XYZ file of C-alpha atoms in Angstrom:
539
model
C 51.614 -8.357 -94.579
C 54.038 -10.891 -95.540
C 51.914 -13.801 -96.276
C 52.125 -15.922 -100.103
C 48.603 -15.981 -101.901
C 48.767 -11.857 -101.023
C 45.498 -10.360 -99.909
C 43.330 -9.822 -102.674
C 40.654 -7.290 -101.288
C 40.733 -4.074 -100.026
C 42.846 -3.540 -96.828
C 42.318 -0.455 -94.282
C 45.280 0.067 -91.196
C 44.592 2.208 -88.759
C 47.946 2.285 -87.103
C 49.487 0.318 -84.139
C 49.769 -3.965 -83.844
C 48.237 -6.518 -82.460
C 51.121 -9.109 -80.704
C 49.329 -11.755 -79.088
C 51.415 -14.103 -76.989
C 50.213 -17.870 -78.736
C 48.457 -19.752 -78.682
C 45.202 -17.352 -79.077
C 42.484 -18.121 -77.286
C 39.401 -18.007 -78.393
C 35.273 -18.611 -78.751
C 32.888 -20.041 -80.742
C 31.982 -23.321 -82.891
C 35.738 -23.832 -84.487
C 36.511 -26.946 -86.221
C 39.951 -25.851 -86.695
C 41.224 -25.290 -83.444
C 43.736 -28.439 -83.498
C 45.332 -27.236 -86.559
C 46.220 -23.964 -85.311
C 48.459 -22.651 -81.665
C 45.138 -21.412 -80.292
C 42.852 -22.704 -77.093
C 39.069 -21.962 -75.668
C 39.511 -19.031 -73.492
C 37.449 -17.182 -71.421
C 38.608 -14.612 -72.257
C 39.265 -14.668 -75.280
C 41.373 -12.258 -77.818
C 40.015 -14.271 -81.233
C 36.415 -14.611 -82.474
C 33.975 -15.638 -85.803
C 31.542 -13.884 -86.979
C 28.584 -14.648 -89.607
C 28.087 -12.813 -92.838
C 26.436 -14.251 -95.610
C 27.431 -10.929 -97.686
C 30.824 -11.645 -97.814
C 31.929 -13.884 -101.296
C 32.229 -17.438 -101.158
C 35.503 -18.225 -99.188
C 36.702 -14.706 -99.412
C 36.839 -13.267 -95.061
C 37.436 -10.533 -93.488
C 39.526 -9.689 -90.550
C 38.708 -7.674 -88.281
C 42.550 -6.884 -85.947
C 42.896 -4.722 -82.957
C 44.961 -4.147 -80.472
C 43.797 -6.671 -78.299
C 42.443 -9.262 -80.024
C 40.802 -10.061 -84.220
C 37.576 -11.019 -85.878
C 37.679 -13.033 -88.327
C 34.003 -12.881 -90.600
C 33.161 -15.730 -93.578
C 29.381 -16.650 -94.955
C 31.368 -20.314 -94.974
C 33.102 -22.475 -93.174
C 36.223 -22.291 -96.322
C 35.681 -19.053 -95.720
C 36.643 -19.303 -91.914
C 40.047 -21.942 -92.099
C 41.832 -19.525 -95.105
C 41.094 -16.260 -92.213
C 43.367 -18.490 -89.872
C 45.245 -19.337 -92.431
C 46.315 -15.305 -93.226
C 45.843 -14.727 -89.140
C 48.440 -17.385 -88.141
C 50.623 -17.354 -90.648
C 51.449 -13.968 -90.303
C 51.818 -13.870 -86.849
C 54.106 -16.738 -87.815
C 56.403 -13.855 -89.795
C 56.066 -11.734 -88.315
C 55.228 -12.130 -84.702
C 51.962 -9.446 -85.285
C 49.572 -7.893 -86.783
C 48.757 -4.697 -88.205
C 45.281 -3.205 -86.732
C 42.910 -2.450 -89.658
C 40.350 -4.387 -91.741
C 41.459 -6.947 -94.266
C 38.929 -8.268 -96.861
C 39.697 -11.273 -99.315
C 38.671 -13.790 -100.885
C 39.567 -15.818 -104.438
C 40.010 -14.911 -107.805
C 39.798 -18.307 -108.974
C 37.131 -21.010 -106.917
C 39.566 -23.928 -108.458
C 42.688 -24.031 -107.683
C 45.020 -27.016 -107.809
C 47.822 -28.887 -106.601
C 47.887 -32.882 -109.296
C 50.910 -35.529 -107.694
C 50.509 -38.622 -110.045
C 51.459 -41.909 -108.202
C 51.079 -43.948 -111.358
C 54.905 -43.535 -112.412
C 56.162 -43.492 -108.829
C 54.446 -45.047 -105.777
C 54.833 -42.362 -103.244
C 53.562 -43.461 -99.187
C 50.669 -42.443 -97.281
C 52.461 -39.745 -96.075
C 54.097 -37.739 -98.605
C 50.676 -37.141 -99.887
C 49.669 -35.802 -96.441
C 52.496 -33.718 -96.370
C 51.965 -31.934 -99.603
C 48.308 -31.918 -99.265
C 49.095 -29.718 -95.569
C 50.962 -27.294 -97.865
C 48.797 -27.703 -100.251
C 45.717 -26.258 -97.585
C 48.947 -24.080 -95.862
C 48.448 -21.905 -100.152
C 44.881 -21.531 -99.718
C 44.689 -24.530 -102.857
C 41.510 -25.899 -102.617
C 41.618 -29.024 -104.797
C 44.271 -32.150 -104.746
C 43.973 -34.044 -108.241
C 44.966 -37.898 -107.691
C 46.613 -39.198 -110.648
C 46.060 -43.010 -109.764
C 46.254 -44.959 -113.282
C 48.778 -45.197 -115.883
C 50.408 -47.243 -117.942
C 53.298 -47.499 -115.343
C 50.856 -48.940 -112.563
C 46.940 -49.067 -110.860
C 46.907 -47.351 -107.179
C 43.402 -48.008 -106.141
C 42.468 -50.990 -103.755
C 39.922 -53.292 -105.830
C 38.656 -55.957 -104.407
C 35.973 -56.058 -107.590
C 39.125 -57.061 -109.160
C 41.792 -57.911 -107.407
C 44.157 -58.764 -110.186
C 44.441 -54.871 -110.913
C 46.375 -54.958 -107.407
C 47.840 -58.389 -107.458
C 49.718 -57.439 -111.257
C 48.631 -53.731 -112.494
C 50.059 -52.146 -109.152
C 53.971 -53.785 -109.613
C 56.077 -53.374 -111.739
C 59.433 -54.425 -113.279
C 62.465 -52.048 -113.059
C 65.577 -52.041 -113.213
C 65.716 -55.958 -112.625
C 63.021 -54.493 -109.055
C 60.371 -54.582 -108.464
C 58.631 -51.636 -107.605
C 54.856 -50.034 -106.687
C 52.095 -50.184 -104.183
C 48.443 -49.135 -104.098
C 46.192 -47.563 -101.347
C 44.321 -49.493 -99.497
C 39.859 -48.463 -99.243
C 40.867 -47.119 -95.804
C 44.181 -44.888 -96.734
C 41.731 -42.933 -99.313
C 39.136 -42.664 -97.229
C 41.777 -41.277 -94.198
C 43.547 -39.244 -96.923
C 40.096 -37.537 -97.216
C 39.011 -36.927 -95.074
C 42.350 -35.142 -93.744
C 42.334 -33.089 -97.030
C 38.139 -31.840 -96.050
C 39.858 -31.039 -92.828
C 41.667 -28.989 -94.368
C 39.213 -27.658 -96.826
C 41.195 -29.777 -100.310
C 38.661 -31.650 -101.772
C 40.623 -34.805 -103.889
C 39.527 -35.472 -107.258
C 40.655 -38.811 -108.837
C 41.770 -39.673 -111.760
C 42.383 -43.135 -113.902
C 42.826 -42.065 -116.969
C 40.207 -43.122 -119.956
C 40.871 -45.308 -122.707
C 44.558 -44.742 -123.485
C 47.772 -44.674 -120.624
C 45.689 -47.965 -119.637
C 48.816 -50.261 -120.368
C 48.395 -51.303 -116.537
C 44.903 -52.404 -116.153
C 45.067 -54.416 -119.982
C 48.388 -56.310 -118.212
C 46.007 -57.805 -115.639
C 42.234 -58.069 -118.274
C 43.909 -58.496 -121.679
C 40.662 -59.285 -122.887
C 40.212 -55.217 -122.132
C 42.861 -54.262 -125.130
C 41.530 -54.762 -129.032
C 43.853 -57.874 -129.928
C 43.467 -59.363 -126.256
C 47.147 -60.618 -125.875
C 48.726 -60.493 -123.292
C 50.915 -57.198 -121.817
C 52.653 -55.925 -119.347
C 52.735 -53.241 -116.651
C 55.742 -50.079 -118.717
C 58.150 -49.466 -116.958
C 59.437 -46.734 -119.239
C 58.057 -43.548 -120.275
C 55.826 -42.788 -123.116
C 52.520 -42.861 -125.227
C 51.514 -46.881 -126.018
C 48.848 -47.859 -128.063
C 47.724 -50.478 -126.374
C 44.850 -48.821 -124.651
C 40.850 -50.486 -123.676
C 39.014 -51.463 -126.976
C 35.611 -49.345 -127.856
C 34.151 -52.285 -129.092
C 33.877 -54.405 -126.847
C 30.908 -54.939 -124.228
C 32.853 -56.141 -121.866
C 34.690 -53.345 -121.845
C 32.190 -50.948 -120.102
C 30.036 -53.764 -118.057
C 34.067 -53.869 -116.151
C 34.622 -49.750 -116.197
C 31.097 -49.222 -114.530
C 31.677 -51.989 -111.459
C 35.086 -50.415 -111.598
C 33.246 -46.837 -111.137
C 30.845 -48.185 -109.052
C 33.676 -48.570 -106.190
C 35.381 -46.440 -106.965
C 33.302 -43.176 -106.558
C 32.100 -43.758 -102.637
C 35.719 -43.125 -102.352
C 35.123 -39.469 -103.329
C 32.887 -37.603 -102.611
C 33.920 -34.219 -104.619
C 31.529 -33.309 -107.119
C 34.303 -33.812 -110.145
C 35.678 -37.124 -111.209
C 38.729 -37.093 -113.502
C 38.906 -39.502 -116.811
C 41.745 -38.448 -118.688
C 40.934 -38.848 -122.247
C 43.965 -38.035 -123.779
C 47.207 -39.392 -125.891
C 45.087 -42.479 -127.421
C 46.431 -43.455 -130.035
C 44.153 -45.305 -132.064
C 46.314 -47.918 -134.691
C 44.434 -51.100 -132.711
C 40.953 -49.091 -133.071
C 41.754 -48.691 -137.142
C 42.393 -52.685 -137.673
C 39.803 -53.923 -134.772
C 36.704 -55.322 -135.839
C 35.059 -54.664 -133.227
C 35.819 -51.116 -132.588
C 34.724 -50.877 -136.980
C 31.278 -52.241 -136.049
C 30.668 -49.673 -132.929
C 31.579 -47.372 -135.420
C 28.774 -48.335 -137.989
C 26.114 -49.702 -135.940
C 26.480 -45.954 -134.069
C 26.810 -43.409 -137.084
C 30.766 -42.428 -135.980
C 32.229 -40.802 -138.473
C 36.587 -41.672 -137.673
C 38.211 -42.980 -134.244
C 37.618 -39.522 -132.698
C 34.382 -39.914 -132.625
C 34.572 -43.234 -131.178
C 36.220 -41.893 -128.653
C 33.882 -39.465 -128.242
C 31.298 -42.138 -127.883
C 33.755 -43.912 -124.895
C 33.787 -41.072 -122.801
C 29.934 -40.131 -123.715
C 28.881 -43.237 -121.751
C 31.107 -42.695 -119.057
C 29.861 -39.726 -118.711
C 26.679 -40.610 -118.201
C 27.548 -42.876 -115.258
C 28.915 -40.390 -113.677
C 26.129 -38.073 -113.978
C 24.505 -40.512 -112.093
C 26.114 -40.919 -109.052
C 25.744 -36.746 -109.220
C 29.450 -35.540 -110.775
C 30.785 -34.014 -113.027
C 33.659 -35.585 -115.548
C 36.489 -33.432 -116.786
C 39.372 -34.860 -119.481
C 42.546 -32.905 -120.563
C 41.951 -31.224 -123.321
C 42.868 -34.145 -126.424
C 38.559 -34.854 -125.439
C 37.512 -32.149 -127.078
C 38.970 -32.956 -130.091
C 35.399 -34.547 -131.510
C 33.851 -32.500 -131.324
C 30.863 -34.023 -129.169
C 32.067 -34.007 -125.749
C 28.548 -32.979 -123.512
C 29.194 -29.181 -122.401
C 29.075 -30.385 -118.837
C 32.168 -31.877 -119.012
C 34.868 -30.106 -117.810
C 38.479 -29.469 -120.086
C 42.290 -29.615 -118.245
C 43.721 -27.002 -121.148
C 47.774 -28.591 -121.260
C 48.653 -28.566 -124.466
C 48.452 -25.920 -126.420
C 48.180 -29.117 -129.391
C 44.808 -29.223 -131.148
C 44.622 -25.678 -129.562
C 42.071 -25.314 -132.437
C 39.294 -28.648 -130.969
C 39.683 -26.186 -127.687
C 39.115 -22.406 -128.953
C 35.623 -23.380 -130.890
C 34.323 -24.206 -127.335
C 35.441 -20.250 -125.784
C 31.996 -19.787 -127.560
C 29.541 -22.305 -126.282
C 30.884 -21.689 -122.572
C 32.469 -24.608 -122.189
C 34.569 -24.141 -118.904
C 38.574 -25.093 -118.531
C 40.693 -25.082 -115.636
C 44.841 -24.141 -117.189
C 47.896 -26.610 -116.577
C 49.410 -25.514 -120.019
C 52.335 -27.408 -120.040
C 54.648 -24.795 -120.222
C 53.563 -22.698 -117.002
C 52.591 -25.044 -114.839
C 54.465 -29.026 -115.496
C 56.427 -29.053 -112.302
C 58.068 -32.387 -113.510
C 60.195 -29.334 -115.832
C 63.399 -28.429 -115.307
C 62.839 -24.673 -113.143
C 64.226 -23.470 -116.049
C 62.271 -24.363 -118.788
C 58.943 -23.826 -116.681
C 60.347 -20.734 -114.365
C 59.051 -19.399 -111.080
C 57.903 -16.333 -113.195
C 56.424 -17.778 -116.167
C 54.125 -19.760 -113.202
C 53.147 -16.873 -111.354
C 52.745 -14.751 -114.541
C 50.829 -17.234 -116.912
C 47.299 -15.636 -117.629
C 44.869 -18.068 -119.456
C 44.203 -18.095 -123.561
C 43.532 -20.493 -126.077
C 45.734 -19.692 -128.663
C 43.565 -18.945 -132.329
C 40.813 -18.309 -129.931
C 38.313 -15.218 -128.322
C 38.444 -14.327 -125.154
C 37.883 -16.353 -122.789
C 35.073 -15.325 -120.289
C 36.525 -15.470 -116.662
C 33.209 -17.591 -115.982
C 34.511 -19.581 -118.282
C 38.023 -20.156 -116.331
C 37.165 -22.633 -113.549
C 40.791 -21.979 -112.506
C 44.487 -22.517 -112.679
C 45.887 -25.878 -112.113
C 49.803 -27.149 -111.640
C 50.360 -30.895 -112.552
C 53.312 -32.701 -111.011
C 54.292 -35.906 -113.032
C 56.851 -38.577 -111.597
C 58.459 -40.321 -114.046
C 62.289 -39.064 -113.354
C 60.565 -38.573 -109.870
C 61.366 -41.603 -107.666
C 62.284 -39.999 -104.039
C 60.010 -37.746 -101.412
C 63.619 -35.175 -101.557
C 63.581 -34.491 -105.278
C 59.456 -34.670 -105.667
C 59.569 -31.380 -103.162
C 63.024 -29.757 -104.586
C 59.904 -29.936 -108.441
C 57.326 -28.913 -106.211
C 58.363 -26.140 -103.690
C 58.322 -22.867 -104.107
C 56.789 -22.817 -108.017
C 53.759 -24.395 -106.187
C 53.465 -20.682 -104.242
C 53.585 -19.183 -107.117
C 50.615 -21.259 -108.863
C 48.597 -20.177 -105.596
C 49.496 -16.217 -105.215
C 48.454 -16.720 -109.204
C 45.044 -18.436 -108.658
C 43.846 -16.123 -105.435
C 44.852 -13.013 -106.064
C 43.542 -11.137 -108.075
C 46.632 -7.234 -108.252
C 49.832 -9.950 -108.951
C 53.259 -7.646 -108.433
C 55.788 -10.336 -108.848
C 58.881 -8.307 -107.546
C 56.633 -7.876 -104.512
C 55.628 -12.053 -104.504
C 59.615 -12.881 -104.316
C 60.007 -9.973 -101.717
C 57.647 -12.166 -99.414
C 58.833 -15.399 -100.941
C 61.562 -16.014 -97.840
C 58.806 -16.542 -95.292
C 57.690 -18.807 -96.918
C 61.366 -20.338 -96.881
C 61.814 -20.972 -92.841
C 58.546 -22.489 -92.831
C 59.395 -24.843 -95.362
C 62.133 -25.438 -93.370
C 60.417 -25.790 -90.583
C 58.007 -28.122 -91.590
C 61.127 -30.311 -93.254
C 59.943 -29.429 -96.654
C 62.535 -29.289 -99.240
C 61.906 -26.486 -101.426
C 64.546 -26.176 -104.234
C 66.636 -22.632 -104.112
C 64.844 -20.899 -107.070
C 68.085 -18.514 -107.200
C 70.035 -21.169 -109.359
C 67.367 -21.377 -111.621
C 68.119 -18.682 -112.940
C 70.631 -18.707 -115.965
C 73.436 -16.451 -116.383
C 73.695 -16.938 -119.999
C 70.849 -17.689 -122.677
C 72.191 -20.908 -123.872
C 71.190 -22.279 -120.747
C 68.321 -22.127 -120.626
C 68.602 -24.520 -124.221
C 70.471 -26.830 -122.768
C 68.129 -27.525 -119.508
C 65.727 -27.926 -121.945
C 67.580 -30.551 -124.086
C 67.800 -32.681 -121.612
C 64.133 -32.963 -120.265
C 63.796 -33.938 -124.189
C 66.216 -36.456 -124.080
C 63.581 -38.112 -121.967
C 61.228 -38.534 -124.299
C 62.934 -38.146 -128.007
C 63.122 -42.349 -128.091
C 59.350 -42.882 -128.005
C 59.719 -41.512 -131.313
C 61.527 -41.218 -134.942
C 64.883 -38.764 -134.751
C 63.164 -36.935 -137.988
C 60.271 -36.274 -136.025
C 62.234 -34.890 -132.640
C 64.204 -33.146 -134.734
C 62.199 -31.280 -137.751
C 59.434 -30.629 -134.990
C 61.920 -28.893 -132.474
C 63.526 -26.932 -135.357
C 61.039 -25.615 -136.240
C 59.861 -24.182 -133.426
C 63.198 -22.697 -132.695
C 63.000 -21.372 -136.572
C 59.148 -19.896 -135.678
C 60.614 -18.246 -132.740
C 63.787 -17.150 -133.822
C 62.024 -15.408 -136.331
C 59.272 -14.129 -134.124
C 61.074 -13.106 -130.217
C 58.173 -11.075 -129.977
C 56.092 -14.351 -128.862
C 59.266 -15.333 -126.697
C 57.835 -15.046 -123.315
C 55.480 -18.562 -124.176
C 58.565 -20.497 -124.427
C 60.193 -22.507 -122.662
C 62.888 -21.298 -123.745
C 63.239 -17.760 -124.762
C 63.314 -14.887 -122.272
C 61.676 -11.726 -123.116
C 64.606 -9.918 -121.040
C 66.387 -10.474 -123.737
C 67.057 -8.965 -126.832
C 65.741 -10.450 -130.111
C 69.421 -10.469 -130.452
C 69.585 -12.913 -127.833
C 66.816 -15.021 -128.608
C 68.251 -15.497 -131.562
C 71.313 -17.004 -130.717
C 69.299 -19.382 -128.120
C 67.613 -20.180 -130.992
C 71.217 -21.609 -133.009
C 72.944 -22.854 -129.566
C 68.882 -24.630 -129.323
C 69.476 -26.475 -133.172
C 72.705 -26.863 -132.948
C 72.275 -29.014 -129.852
C 69.447 -30.669 -131.047
C 71.856 -31.341 -133.817
C 74.627 -32.937 -131.920
C 71.913 -34.667 -130.223
C 69.812 -36.865 -132.858
C 71.990 -36.813 -136.308
């Protein structure tokens, strides 16, 4: 059937088709009827059954020449059955007769939107949630706080909106925040589409916006600003100051009730320890609790957040840097995005740690499609370098993050998300993947996106005619970040990577500037071109 994601279960066609006129008449209770072309009818063509043997979120469609029955064990299963039925009818005008079983590969299938770097209105967020639901993604990860802005209304800490939600960008004040009512509206809108909304407040790093409003929460206590450029800033929350923990307790008490999902993302990534190393309060906290170093101090900081979340029935999620200390609670889920420090994650595999995989080279949608390619997103399989195989029960699922440092307009946002989000969706849903078959079904997606006003990028434009274009695209991406680091550091790191992969082209499939379809000589040529461009940029 012409659908994305492709069905993931046994299919038995019996011959013939069901070709109805819409709206489709149905019988029984259906809380989703307002989302599909269907109406209650005394002569129904659509009915719903319950079968406890069907996996969670799975469904079974039984199609005859006169109608369709959707069986499921859960509300979500019936919803995804409806998505399947009406997607196929929309694409083909008919659906084959037979029995079609379907159930997801992973229980967590997610898209993340960063609204801190650039703020987007609620209608645009709803539009993206709607597309997630159509692709059977069940999670929307909302990155709501970072160095460049705090986006949640706070009635307890009004300066978080008066100061932290706004910044100067080229002489213009930009920003915004979502009221409690808007957040509840979005959460309800998503829930009606079987999508859970998981908030992220990144802690203890990426907190320039928070400390701009409340400077007493950082180690120096000196006034700072809401940052306007990308980067990793040393000004983070003070882990030795009890006022910080009291502030976070009150803040989370305000935010947690807005989000009924069982998870809460606390970030934990890219937290420089330079201020902690010279802060008397942080050093005193380390001595008081017998903490060996600043990584252990971050683990202590995170543990206090984990305890509070557990009191509210929430499980913490953090980026994989939180594993560096080896002291993170076993219940906390690690979101694996970078191979930097992969050994920290690798040692957690035998312990049974659960992971969400969001590898930068396969899923970061803010990267140019020549770098994070459609094929790369589709083909990715969870693994941690240097570690044993990650067991199926430890893989919660996959997530594609959309960071918005360089994304200003809704149109550009959508172009960077689509069609790669469809590749993520099929990877997370379908057990038996086939990339060429996926491409054959992609035009139906484009038709749907065009009808619904979604600005999808033409994926064929990201297939470069020469080996050198991938290197040029990567360098263009890296230019945005180079100013944050000493030139010699960037130069050495990139040249070492290029040299290593030039010598070992068999590793090229996991690297964004090389291609497994190139010969070793072509990959070496890419490496040499990349080295030349880096020298040209940095020297």
